[in-house]
Amino acid sequence: MKKAGTTAVVVLCLVQFVDVLGVTELICAMPKILASLRAPGACAALLLTAYAMCFGGLLLLGARIGDRVGHRSALLIGIAAFFAGSLVAALAPSIGPLIVGRCVQGAAAAVSVPAALRLLIGATPGPAARRRALAAWSAAGAAAGAIGYLVGGGLTELAGWRAMFWINLPIAILIAAGVAAYVTGDPQRPRGGGLDLPGALLFTAAAMCLVLAGSELQRPGHVMLGLLVIAASVGLVAGLIWVERGARDPLVPVEALRRPQLRIGAGASFLNTATTSSAVAIATLQLQRTQHLSPAAAALRLVPFSICVIGGASAAAPALRRLGARSVIAVGLGTIAAANALLIASPSSTWLVPVAVAAAGAGIGLSSVAATGLGTEVGEGLRAAAGGVLNTAAQLGTALGVAAVLLLSSATERTSLPLHGPQLGWAAAAAVAISGAGLCALPEAGRLAGRLSRLRQPA
């Protein structure tokens, strides 16, 4: 790979690093942010998920924008939007503008990430160089996940939570300069076709309404408003279905949605993040609230999660060869369920949280690789659309899973149930994960029972 090509790969991997970092960096800072802005605890779910909702909800549209205007132009637009969103968040005087800034950051990531990936592939024409570049891309995402908690917790403790957003401004300028200097344009002319803006906005708005409803239902006297927002979300989903049926260029090709591999892979991707992101978010809040840890100290307890994600992903390839994708997904989700079950005892234990989140990391590492492999078995022409669907499902799993489990935890915190508050949230996440594991393992168990039955039959 030539020097200019190597520099382009580094710049594009930095885009991936910064955008993935944005998903997790606020988690350890959440109590400090809410206290600083005098915001109610019910706002935690909306603030934690605003980035992931817009990132996931607009990801398919972001890829289309790159196809329409050119991926280099789309990347520069995304970087500029990320700069603007970071500035709004850094200057936010209250929780509302901060949420708006996070939404703008997420939308910017939805445009930037698909464009950067396409440019990365174009910058490495040889198969060996492309494999190295894609490995670096994956490593950048894994590294961002590994240090996201530490970056957020450390900056919050050393310089205040606004430092997380101020530091993005010079980084965005440096990345934009790197793109302008070292990243060449698309080898092909931008393609035409519709953007399906109504579909993308309805899809994202429906998800945001669900999270907003969860926040409102946590606030005393706001139950009716929360129910009305849920009704609005149902109406938006109905509008989305109607729009997509008549769209010339729908967000996802109908042919792709008909593939069972994609449906299973997307469902597993959703469950992976819904049952791990929610567990980690609640664990972070509990560590700071019940054990009075600082944001940085709480972040250190979560590092095993990201390290074990890498380990689980490394173990996925040999497991897939022996067991098959559905079985590996089932093992991964079963491990996540066990991790959530371990967390139920965490408030009284200083060592159990690192052990539990390590198990969750190993589980999602296994399951996510298997889900991605299965979901992209759709043929070359549909693979790009399938990749977008899988990434969207993962981001929405983070957003909706965190919102649902935080709502359940908050609503039952002062009850006399045997499991209540965070313990009930972890129990619910464990139940969802083990149910998903059972659904994936059921066909494999049926085939095994059939083989055993045939072996028992007399010759």
Coordinates of C-alpha atoms in Angstrom, one line a residue:
M1 CA 0.0 0.0 0.0
K2 CA 1.5 3.4 -1.0
K3 CA 2.1 6.0 1.7
A4 CA -0.8 8.2 0.6
G5 CA -3.1 5.2 0.6
T6 CA -1.9 4.3 4.1
T7 CA -2.5 7.8 5.4
A8 CA -6.0 7.7 3.9
V9 CA -6.7 4.5 5.7
V10 CA -5.6 6.0 9.0
V11 CA -7.8 9.1 8.5
L12 CA -10.8 7.0 7.6
C13 CA -10.3 4.6 10.5
L14 CA -10.1 7.7 12.7
V15 CA -13.6 8.6 11.5
Q16 CA -14.8 5.1 12.6
F17 CA -13.0 5.5 16.0
V18 CA -14.6 8.9 16.8
D19 CA -18.1 7.9 15.7
V20 CA -18.1 4.7 17.7
L21 CA -16.6 6.4 20.7
G22 CA -19.7 8.7 20.7
V23 CA -22.0 5.8 21.4
T24 CA -20.5 5.0 24.8
E25 CA -18.6 8.0 26.1
L26 CA -21.5 9.6 27.9
I27 CA -22.4 6.5 30.0
C28 CA -20.0 7.0 32.9
A29 CA -20.6 10.8 32.9
M30 CA -24.4 10.6 33.1
P31 CA -24.9 11.3 36.9
K32 CA -22.6 14.3 36.7
I33 CA -24.4 15.7 33.6
L34 CA -27.8 15.3 35.2
A35 CA -26.6 17.0 38.4
S36 CA -24.9 19.8 36.6
L37 CA -27.9 20.7 34.4
R38 CA -30.4 20.0 37.3
A39 CA -32.2 17.6 35.0
P40 CA -34.5 14.8 36.4
G41 CA -33.3 11.2 36.3
A42 CA -36.1 10.5 33.8
C43 CA -34.0 12.3 31.2
A44 CA -31.2 9.7 31.4
A45 CA -32.7 7.3 28.9
L46 CA -33.3 10.0 26.3
L47 CA -29.8 11.5 26.7
L48 CA -28.1 8.1 26.7
T49 CA -29.9 6.9 23.5
A50 CA -30.3 10.1 21.4
Y51 CA -27.0 9.5 19.6
A52 CA -27.7 5.8 18.9
M53 CA -31.2 6.5 17.8
C54 CA -30.2 9.0 15.1
F55 CA -27.1 7.0 14.2
G56 CA -29.1 3.8 13.6
G57 CA -32.3 5.4 12.3
L58 CA -30.6 7.5 9.7
L59 CA -27.8 5.1 8.7
L60 CA -29.6 3.7 5.6
L61 CA -30.4 7.2 4.5
G62 CA -26.8 8.3 5.1
A63 CA -25.5 5.5 2.8
R64 CA -27.9 6.7 0.1
I65 CA -26.6 10.3 0.5
G66 CA -23.1 9.1 -0.2
D67 CA -24.4 7.3 -3.3
R68 CA -26.1 10.4 -4.4
V69 CA -23.6 13.2 -3.9
G70 CA -20.3 11.2 -3.7
H71 CA -18.8 9.6 -0.6
R72 CA -16.0 12.1 -0.2
S73 CA -18.5 15.0 -0.2
A74 CA -20.8 13.1 2.1
L75 CA -18.0 12.5 4.5
L76 CA -17.0 16.1 4.7
I77 CA -20.7 17.0 5.2
G78 CA -20.9 14.5 8.1
I79 CA -17.7 15.9 9.7
A80 CA -19.1 19.4 9.5
A81 CA -22.4 18.3 11.1
F82 CA -20.5 16.4 13.8
F83 CA -18.5 19.7 14.6
A84 CA -21.8 21.6 14.8
G85 CA -23.5 19.0 17.1
S86 CA -20.5 18.9 19.4
L87 CA -20.5 22.7 19.7
V88 CA -24.2 22.8 20.5
A89 CA -23.7 20.1 23.2
A90 CA -20.6 21.8 24.7
L91 CA -22.5 25.1 25.1
A92 CA -25.8 23.5 26.2
P93 CA -27.3 25.5 29.1
S94 CA -29.9 22.8 29.8
I95 CA -30.8 19.2 29.0
G96 CA -32.8 20.0 25.9
P97 CA -30.1 21.6 23.9
L98 CA -27.7 18.8 25.0
I99 CA -30.1 16.2 23.6
V100 CA -30.4 18.2 20.4
G101 CA -26.6 18.3 20.1
R102 CA -26.4 14.5 20.6
C103 CA -29.0 13.9 17.9
V104 CA -27.0 16.1 15.5
Q105 CA -23.9 14.1 16.3
G106 CA -25.7 10.8 15.7
A107 CA -27.1 12.0 12.4
A108 CA -23.6 13.1 11.4
A109 CA -22.2 9.7 12.2
A110 CA -25.0 8.1 10.1
V111 CA -23.7 10.0 7.1
S112 CA -20.0 9.7 7.9
V113 CA -19.5 6.0 8.7
P114 CA -21.0 4.5 5.4
A115 CA -19.1 7.1 3.3
A116 CA -15.8 6.4 5.1
L117 CA -16.2 2.7 4.7
R118 CA -16.8 3.0 1.0
L119 CA -13.8 5.3 0.6
L120 CA -11.6 2.9 2.6
I121 CA -12.5 0.1 0.2
G122 CA -11.8 2.4 -2.8
A123 CA -8.4 3.4 -1.3
T124 CA -7.2 -0.3 -1.1
P125 CA -7.7 -1.9 -4.6
G126 CA -5.6 -5.0 -3.8
P127 CA -7.2 -7.9 -1.9
A128 CA -4.4 -8.2 0.6
A129 CA -4.3 -4.4 1.3
R130 CA -8.1 -4.3 1.5
R131 CA -8.1 -7.1 4.1
R132 CA -5.5 -5.2 6.2
A133 CA -7.5 -2.0 5.9
L134 CA -10.8 -3.7 6.9
A135 CA -9.0 -5.3 9.9
A136 CA -7.8 -1.8 10.9
W137 CA -11.3 -0.5 10.5
S138 CA -12.7 -3.2 12.8
A139 CA -9.9 -2.7 15.3
A140 CA -10.6 1.1 15.4
G141 CA -14.2 0.3 16.3
A142 CA -13.2 -2.2 18.9
A143 CA -10.7 0.2 20.4
A144 CA -13.2 3.0 20.6
G145 CA -15.6 0.6 22.4
A146 CA -12.8 -0.5 24.8
I147 CA -11.8 3.1 25.9
G148 CA -15.1 4.9 25.4
Y149 CA -16.0 4.5 29.1
L150 CA -12.6 5.5 30.2
V151 CA -12.5 8.6 27.9
G152 CA -15.9 9.8 29.2
G153 CA -15.2 9.0 32.8
G154 CA -11.7 10.4 32.8
L155 CA -12.5 13.6 31.0
T156 CA -15.5 14.2 33.2
E157 CA -13.4 13.8 36.4
L158 CA -10.4 15.8 35.1
A159 CA -12.0 18.7 33.2
G160 CA -15.8 18.3 33.5
W161 CA -18.3 16.6 31.1
R162 CA -18.3 19.5 28.6
A163 CA -14.7 18.5 27.7
M164 CA -16.0 15.5 25.9
F165 CA -17.6 17.8 23.4
W166 CA -15.0 20.6 23.3
I167 CA -12.3 18.0 22.3
N168 CA -14.3 17.0 19.3
L169 CA -13.9 20.4 17.7
P170 CA -10.1 20.2 16.9
I171 CA -10.4 16.5 16.1
A172 CA -13.1 17.2 13.5
I173 CA -11.0 19.9 12.0
L174 CA -8.0 17.6 11.8
I175 CA -10.0 14.8 10.2
A176 CA -11.5 17.1 7.7
A177 CA -8.0 18.4 6.8
G178 CA -6.9 14.8 6.4
V179 CA -9.8 13.9 4.2
A180 CA -9.1 17.0 2.0
A181 CA -5.4 16.2 1.7
Y182 CA -5.2 12.4 1.5
V183 CA -8.6 10.9 0.6
T184 CA -9.4 10.9 -3.1
G185 CA -12.9 11.0 -4.6
D186 CA -15.0 8.1 -5.7
P187 CA -13.7 6.1 -8.7
Q188 CA -17.3 6.0 -10.0
R189 CA -19.7 8.8 -10.6
P190 CA -22.3 9.4 -7.9
R191 CA -25.5 7.4 -8.6
G192 CA -29.0 8.8 -8.8
G193 CA -32.1 7.4 -7.2
G194 CA -34.4 8.6 -4.5
L195 CA -33.3 9.2 -0.9
D196 CA -36.6 8.1 0.7
L197 CA -36.3 11.0 3.2
P198 CA -39.9 10.5 4.5
G199 CA -39.2 6.9 5.3
A200 CA -36.0 7.6 7.2
L201 CA -37.6 10.4 9.2
L202 CA -40.7 8.4 10.1
F203 CA -38.5 5.5 11.1
T204 CA -36.3 7.6 13.3
A205 CA -39.2 9.6 14.8
A206 CA -41.1 6.4 15.7
A207 CA -38.0 5.1 17.7
M208 CA -37.5 8.5 19.3
C209 CA -41.1 8.6 20.4
L210 CA -40.8 5.2 22.1
V211 CA -37.7 6.4 24.1
L212 CA -39.4 9.8 24.9
A213 CA -42.5 7.9 26.1
G214 CA -40.3 5.9 28.5
S215 CA -38.8 9.1 29.9
E216 CA -42.3 10.6 30.4
L217 CA -43.7 7.5 32.1
Q218 CA -41.0 7.8 34.7
R219 CA -42.0 11.3 35.7
P220 CA -44.9 11.7 38.3
G221 CA -48.0 13.0 36.7
H222 CA -46.8 12.4 33.2
V223 CA -48.3 8.9 32.6
M224 CA -51.0 10.2 30.2
L225 CA -48.5 12.2 28.2
G226 CA -46.3 9.1 28.0
L227 CA -49.2 7.0 26.7
L228 CA -50.1 9.7 24.1
V229 CA -46.4 9.6 22.9
I230 CA -46.7 5.8 22.5
A231 CA -49.8 6.2 20.5
A232 CA -48.0 8.8 18.3
S233 CA -45.2 6.2 17.8
V234 CA -47.7 3.6 16.6
G235 CA -49.1 6.2 14.2
L236 CA -45.7 6.9 12.9
V237 CA -45.0 3.2 12.3
A238 CA -48.3 2.9 10.4
G239 CA -47.2 5.9 8.3
L240 CA -43.8 4.3 7.7
I241 CA -45.4 1.1 6.4
W242 CA -47.7 3.1 4.1
V243 CA -44.8 5.3 2.7
E244 CA -42.5 2.3 2.2
R245 CA -45.1 0.4 0.2
G246 CA -45.4 3.2 -2.3
A247 CA -41.7 4.2 -2.4
R248 CA -39.8 3.9 -5.6
D249 CA -36.5 3.4 -3.7
P250 CA -37.5 2.1 -0.2
L251 CA -35.0 2.2 2.6
V252 CA -34.5 -1.6 2.4
P253 CA -35.2 -3.5 -0.8
V254 CA -38.1 -5.8 -0.4
E255 CA -36.1 -8.7 -1.7
A256 CA -33.6 -8.3 1.1
L257 CA -36.4 -8.4 3.8
R258 CA -37.7 -11.7 2.4
R259 CA -34.4 -13.4 3.2
P260 CA -34.7 -15.4 6.5
Q261 CA -31.0 -15.1 7.1
L262 CA -31.2 -11.3 7.2
R263 CA -34.3 -11.3 9.5
I264 CA -32.6 -13.7 12.0
G265 CA -29.3 -11.7 11.8
A266 CA -31.0 -8.4 12.3
G267 CA -33.1 -9.8 15.2
A268 CA -29.9 -11.1 16.9
S269 CA -28.1 -7.8 16.3
F270 CA -30.9 -6.0 18.0
L271 CA -31.0 -8.4 21.0
N272 CA -27.2 -8.3 21.4
T273 CA -27.0 -4.6 22.0
A274 CA -30.4 -4.3 23.7
T275 CA -29.4 -6.8 26.4
T276 CA -25.8 -5.6 26.9
S277 CA -26.0 -1.8 26.5
S278 CA -28.8 -1.7 29.0
A279 CA -27.0 -3.9 31.5
V280 CA -23.8 -1.7 31.3
A281 CA -25.7 1.5 31.5
I282 CA -27.5 0.5 34.7
A283 CA -24.3 -1.0 36.2
T284 CA -22.6 2.4 35.7
L285 CA -25.4 4.3 37.4
Q286 CA -25.4 1.9 40.3
L287 CA -21.7 1.9 40.8
Q288 CA -21.7 5.7 41.2
R289 CA -24.9 5.9 43.2
T290 CA -24.6 3.0 45.6
Q291 CA -20.8 2.6 45.9
H292 CA -20.1 6.4 45.4
L293 CA -17.4 5.7 42.8
S294 CA -16.1 8.6 40.6
P295 CA -16.8 8.4 36.8
A296 CA -13.3 7.3 36.1
A297 CA -13.4 4.6 38.8
A298 CA -16.7 3.3 37.5
A299 CA -15.3 3.3 33.9
L300 CA -12.4 1.1 35.0
R301 CA -14.9 -1.5 36.2
L302 CA -16.3 -1.6 32.7
V303 CA -13.1 -2.1 30.7
P304 CA -13.4 -5.9 30.9
F305 CA -16.5 -5.7 28.8
S306 CA -14.8 -4.2 25.8
I307 CA -11.7 -6.4 26.2
C308 CA -13.8 -9.5 26.2
V309 CA -15.8 -8.4 23.2
I310 CA -12.6 -8.7 21.2
G311 CA -11.9 -12.1 22.8
G312 CA -15.4 -13.4 22.0
A313 CA -15.2 -12.1 18.4
S314 CA -11.8 -13.9 18.0
A315 CA -13.4 -17.2 19.3
A316 CA -16.4 -16.8 16.9
A317 CA -14.6 -18.1 13.8
P318 CA -13.7 -21.6 15.1
A319 CA -17.1 -21.8 16.8
L320 CA -18.9 -21.1 13.6
R321 CA -17.0 -23.8 11.8
R322 CA -18.0 -26.4 14.4
L323 CA -21.5 -25.3 15.4
G324 CA -23.1 -23.1 12.7
A325 CA -24.3 -19.5 13.0
R326 CA -27.6 -20.1 14.8
S327 CA -26.0 -22.2 17.5
V328 CA -23.2 -19.6 18.0
I329 CA -25.8 -16.9 18.3
A330 CA -27.6 -19.0 20.9
V331 CA -24.4 -19.5 22.9
G332 CA -23.6 -15.8 22.8
L333 CA -27.1 -14.8 23.9
G334 CA -27.1 -17.4 26.6
T335 CA -23.8 -16.0 27.9
I336 CA -25.3 -12.5 28.0
A337 CA -28.3 -13.8 29.9
A338 CA -25.9 -15.4 32.5
A339 CA -24.1 -12.0 32.8
N340 CA -27.3 -10.2 33.5
A341 CA -28.2 -12.7 36.1
L342 CA -24.8 -12.2 37.8
L343 CA -25.4 -8.4 37.9
I344 CA -28.5 -8.9 40.1
A345 CA -26.1 -9.4 43.0
S346 CA -23.8 -6.6 42.0
P347 CA -24.8 -3.7 44.4
S348 CA -23.3 -5.6 47.4
S349 CA -20.2 -6.8 45.6
T350 CA -17.2 -4.8 44.3
W351 CA -15.8 -7.6 42.1
L352 CA -18.9 -9.0 40.5
V353 CA -19.5 -6.1 38.1
P354 CA -16.2 -6.6 36.2
V355 CA -16.8 -10.4 36.0
A356 CA -20.4 -9.9 34.8
V357 CA -19.6 -7.3 32.2
A358 CA -16.7 -9.4 31.0
A359 CA -19.1 -12.3 30.4
A360 CA -21.5 -10.0 28.6
G361 CA -18.6 -8.8 26.4
A362 CA -17.7 -12.3 25.5
G363 CA -21.3 -13.1 24.7
I364 CA -21.9 -10.2 22.4
G365 CA -18.5 -10.8 20.7
L366 CA -19.6 -14.3 19.8
S367 CA -23.2 -13.5 18.8
S368 CA -22.5 -10.3 16.8
V369 CA -19.9 -12.0 14.5
A370 CA -22.3 -14.9 13.9
A371 CA -25.3 -12.5 13.4
T372 CA -23.3 -10.4 10.9
G373 CA -22.1 -13.5 9.0
L374 CA -25.6 -15.0 8.8
G375 CA -27.3 -11.7 7.9
T376 CA -25.0 -11.0 5.0
E377 CA -25.6 -14.4 3.3
V378 CA -28.0 -12.7 0.9
G379 CA -26.1 -12.5 -2.4
E380 CA -23.6 -9.9 -3.6
G381 CA -26.3 -7.5 -4.9
L382 CA -28.1 -7.2 -1.5
R383 CA -25.0 -7.3 0.8
A384 CA -24.7 -3.6 1.2
A385 CA -28.4 -3.2 2.1
A386 CA -28.1 -6.1 4.5
G387 CA -25.1 -4.5 6.2
G388 CA -27.0 -1.3 6.7
V389 CA -30.0 -3.2 8.2
L390 CA -27.7 -5.1 10.6
N391 CA -26.0 -1.9 11.8
T392 CA -29.3 -0.1 12.1
A393 CA -30.7 -3.0 14.2
A394 CA -27.7 -2.9 16.5
Q395 CA -27.9 0.9 17.1
L396 CA -31.7 0.7 17.7
G397 CA -31.1 -2.2 20.1
T398 CA -28.9 0.1 22.1
A399 CA -31.4 2.9 22.1
L400 CA -34.6 1.0 22.8
G401 CA -33.0 -1.6 25.2
V402 CA -31.5 1.1 27.4
A403 CA -34.8 3.1 27.4
A404 CA -36.9 0.0 28.3
V405 CA -34.7 -1.3 31.0
L406 CA -34.2 2.1 32.6
L407 CA -38.0 2.6 32.6
L408 CA -38.6 -0.8 34.2
S409 CA -35.9 -0.1 36.8
S410 CA -37.2 3.3 37.7
A411 CA -40.8 2.3 37.8
T412 CA -40.2 -0.5 40.3
E413 CA -37.4 1.0 42.5
R414 CA -39.6 1.8 45.4
T415 CA -41.8 -1.3 45.3
S416 CA -41.7 -4.3 47.6
L417 CA -41.3 -6.9 44.8
P418 CA -38.7 -9.6 45.4
L419 CA -36.8 -8.2 42.4
H420 CA -37.1 -4.4 41.9
G421 CA -35.3 -1.5 40.5
P422 CA -32.0 -2.3 38.7
Q423 CA -32.3 -6.0 39.7
L424 CA -35.6 -6.3 37.9
G425 CA -34.1 -4.5 34.9
W426 CA -31.2 -7.0 34.7
A427 CA -33.6 -9.9 35.2
A428 CA -35.7 -8.6 32.3
A429 CA -32.7 -8.3 30.1
A430 CA -31.6 -11.9 31.0
A431 CA -35.1 -13.2 30.2
V432 CA -35.1 -11.5 26.8
A433 CA -31.6 -12.8 26.0
I434 CA -32.3 -16.4 27.0
S435 CA -35.6 -16.3 25.0
G436 CA -33.6 -15.2 21.9
A437 CA -31.1 -18.0 22.5
G438 CA -33.9 -20.5 22.7
L439 CA -35.5 -19.3 19.5
C440 CA -32.1 -19.6 17.7
A441 CA -31.3 -23.0 19.2
L442 CA -34.8 -24.5 18.6
P443 CA -34.3 -25.4 14.9
E444 CA -30.8 -26.9 15.6
A445 CA -32.3 -29.0 18.5
G446 CA -35.1 -30.2 16.2
R447 CA -32.6 -31.3 13.6
L448 CA -30.5 -33.1 16.2
A449 CA -33.6 -34.9 17.6
G450 CA -34.5 -35.9 14.0
R451 CA -31.0 -37.4 13.5
L452 CA -31.3 -39.3 16.8
S453 CA -34.7 -40.6 15.9
R454 CA -33.4 -42.0 12.6
L455 CA -30.5 -43.6 14.4
R456 CA -32.8 -45.5 16.7
Q457 CA -35.0 -46.9 14.0
P458 CA -34.2 -50.5 13.2
A459 CA -32.3 -51.1 10.0

